[in-house]
Coordinates of N, CA and C in Angstrom, one line a residue:
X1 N 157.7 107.0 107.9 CA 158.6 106.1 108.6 C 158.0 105.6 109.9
X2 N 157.3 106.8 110.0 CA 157.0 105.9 112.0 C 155.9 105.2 111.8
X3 N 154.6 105.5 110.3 CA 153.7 104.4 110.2 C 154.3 103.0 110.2
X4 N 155.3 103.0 109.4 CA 155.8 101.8 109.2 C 156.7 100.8 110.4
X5 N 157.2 101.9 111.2 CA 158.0 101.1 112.3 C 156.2 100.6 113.3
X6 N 155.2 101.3 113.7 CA 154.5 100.6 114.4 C 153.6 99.6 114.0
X7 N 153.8 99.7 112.7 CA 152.9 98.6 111.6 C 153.9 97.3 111.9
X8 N 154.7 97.7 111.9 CA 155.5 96.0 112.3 C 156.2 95.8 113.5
X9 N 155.8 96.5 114.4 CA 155.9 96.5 115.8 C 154.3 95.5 116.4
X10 N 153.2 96.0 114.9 CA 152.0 95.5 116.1 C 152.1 94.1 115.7
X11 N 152.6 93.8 113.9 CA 152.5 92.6 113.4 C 153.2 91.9 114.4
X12 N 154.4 92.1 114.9 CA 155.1 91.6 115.8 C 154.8 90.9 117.1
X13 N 154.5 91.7 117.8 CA 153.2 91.2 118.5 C 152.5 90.5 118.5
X14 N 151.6 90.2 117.0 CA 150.7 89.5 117.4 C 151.4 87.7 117.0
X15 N 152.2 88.2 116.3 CA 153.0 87.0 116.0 C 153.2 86.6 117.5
X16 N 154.2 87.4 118.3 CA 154.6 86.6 119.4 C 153.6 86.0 120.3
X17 N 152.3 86.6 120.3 CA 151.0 86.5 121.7 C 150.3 85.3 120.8
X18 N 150.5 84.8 121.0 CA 149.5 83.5 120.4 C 148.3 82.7 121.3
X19 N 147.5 81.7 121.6 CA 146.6 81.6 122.1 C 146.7 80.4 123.2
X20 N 148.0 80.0 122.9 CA 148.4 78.6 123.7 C 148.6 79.6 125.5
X21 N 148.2 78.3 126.2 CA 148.1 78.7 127.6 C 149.1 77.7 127.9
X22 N 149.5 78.2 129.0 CA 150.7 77.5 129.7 C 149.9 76.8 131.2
X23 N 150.0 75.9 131.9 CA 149.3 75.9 132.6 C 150.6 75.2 133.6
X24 N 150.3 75.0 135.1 CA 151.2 75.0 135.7 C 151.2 73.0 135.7
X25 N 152.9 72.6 136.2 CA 153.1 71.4 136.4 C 152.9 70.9 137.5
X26 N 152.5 69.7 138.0 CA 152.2 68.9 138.9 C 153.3 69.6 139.9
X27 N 154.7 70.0 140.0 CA 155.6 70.1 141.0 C 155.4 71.4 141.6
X28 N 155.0 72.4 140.5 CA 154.3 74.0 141.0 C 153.2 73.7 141.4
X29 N 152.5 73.1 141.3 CA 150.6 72.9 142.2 C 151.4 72.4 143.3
X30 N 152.2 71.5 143.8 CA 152.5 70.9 144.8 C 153.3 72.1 146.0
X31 N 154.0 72.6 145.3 CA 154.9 73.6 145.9 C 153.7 75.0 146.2
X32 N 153.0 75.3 145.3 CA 152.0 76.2 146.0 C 150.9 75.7 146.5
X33 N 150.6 74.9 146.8 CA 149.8 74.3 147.9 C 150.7 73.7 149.5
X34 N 151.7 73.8 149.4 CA 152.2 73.5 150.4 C 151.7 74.5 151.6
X35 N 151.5 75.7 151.2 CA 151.4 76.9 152.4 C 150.0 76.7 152.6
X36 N 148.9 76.5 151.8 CA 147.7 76.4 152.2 C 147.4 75.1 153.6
X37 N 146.2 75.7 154.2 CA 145.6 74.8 155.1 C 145.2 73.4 154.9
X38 N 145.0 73.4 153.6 CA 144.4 72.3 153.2 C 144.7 71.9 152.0
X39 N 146.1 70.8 151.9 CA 147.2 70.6 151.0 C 146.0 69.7 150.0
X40 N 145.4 68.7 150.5 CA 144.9 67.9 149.2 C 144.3 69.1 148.2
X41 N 142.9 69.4 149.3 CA 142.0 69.9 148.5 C 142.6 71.1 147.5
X42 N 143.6 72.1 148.3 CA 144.4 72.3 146.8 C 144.8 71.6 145.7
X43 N 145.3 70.5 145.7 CA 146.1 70.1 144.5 C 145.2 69.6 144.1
X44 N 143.7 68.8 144.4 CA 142.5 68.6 143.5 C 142.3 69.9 142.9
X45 N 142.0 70.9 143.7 CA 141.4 72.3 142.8 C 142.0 72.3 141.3
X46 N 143.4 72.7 142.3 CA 144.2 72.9 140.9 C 144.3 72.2 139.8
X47 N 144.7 70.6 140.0 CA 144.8 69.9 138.7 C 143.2 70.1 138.2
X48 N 141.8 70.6 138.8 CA 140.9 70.5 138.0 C 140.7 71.8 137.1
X49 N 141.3 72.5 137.3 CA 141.6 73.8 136.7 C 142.3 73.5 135.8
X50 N 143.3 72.9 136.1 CA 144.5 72.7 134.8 C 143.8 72.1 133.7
X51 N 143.0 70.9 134.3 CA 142.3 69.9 132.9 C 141.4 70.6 132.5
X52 N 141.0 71.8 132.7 CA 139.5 72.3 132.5 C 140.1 73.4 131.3
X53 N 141.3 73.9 131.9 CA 142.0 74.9 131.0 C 142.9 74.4 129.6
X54 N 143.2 72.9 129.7 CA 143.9 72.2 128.4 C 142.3 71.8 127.7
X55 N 141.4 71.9 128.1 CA 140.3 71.4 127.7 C 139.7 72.3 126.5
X56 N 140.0 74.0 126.8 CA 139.4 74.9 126.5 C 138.5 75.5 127.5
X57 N 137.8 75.4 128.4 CA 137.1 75.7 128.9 C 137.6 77.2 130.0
X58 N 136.6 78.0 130.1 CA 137.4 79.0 130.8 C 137.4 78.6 132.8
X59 N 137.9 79.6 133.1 CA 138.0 79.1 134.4 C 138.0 80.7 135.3
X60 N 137.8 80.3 136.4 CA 137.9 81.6 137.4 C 138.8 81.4 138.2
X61 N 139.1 82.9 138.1 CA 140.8 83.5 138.3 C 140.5 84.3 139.4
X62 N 140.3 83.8 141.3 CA 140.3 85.1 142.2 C 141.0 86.2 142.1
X63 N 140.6 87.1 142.3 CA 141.8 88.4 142.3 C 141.6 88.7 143.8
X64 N 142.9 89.1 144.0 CA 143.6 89.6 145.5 C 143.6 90.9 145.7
X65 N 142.7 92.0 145.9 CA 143.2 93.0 146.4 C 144.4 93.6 147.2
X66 N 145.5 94.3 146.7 CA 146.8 94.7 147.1 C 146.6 95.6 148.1
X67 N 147.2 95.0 149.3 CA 146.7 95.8 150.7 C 148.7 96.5 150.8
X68 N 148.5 97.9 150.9 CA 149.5 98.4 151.3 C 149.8 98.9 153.1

């Protein structure tokens, strides 16, 4: 029984994780660039990211070290 509940737990899964990316809309780049120093050059970045990411192509993702 419990083979079977995790056998369609994983099928489940993979049904729901699919490969489509979400990428953000012109109003979210706008609203998180607002705090940056440098409002254009963000929303360039970003929409070049966005087109690069509907494209297929991969992209780099900084990571933030969590300062407690």
């Amino acid at each position: 029984m419990k083979i079977v509940i995790n056998l369609t737990l994983s099928l489940f899964t993979l049904f729901l994780m699919s490969e489509a990316s979400y990428s953000l809309t012109d109003y979210k780049i706008k609203k998180l660039c607002k705090k940056e120093r440098r409002v254009l050059s963000c929303i360039k970045n970003l929409k070049e990211k966005r087109s690069d990411l509907q494209k297929g192509q991969f992209i780099e993702i900084p990571v933030i070290p969590y300062k407690r």
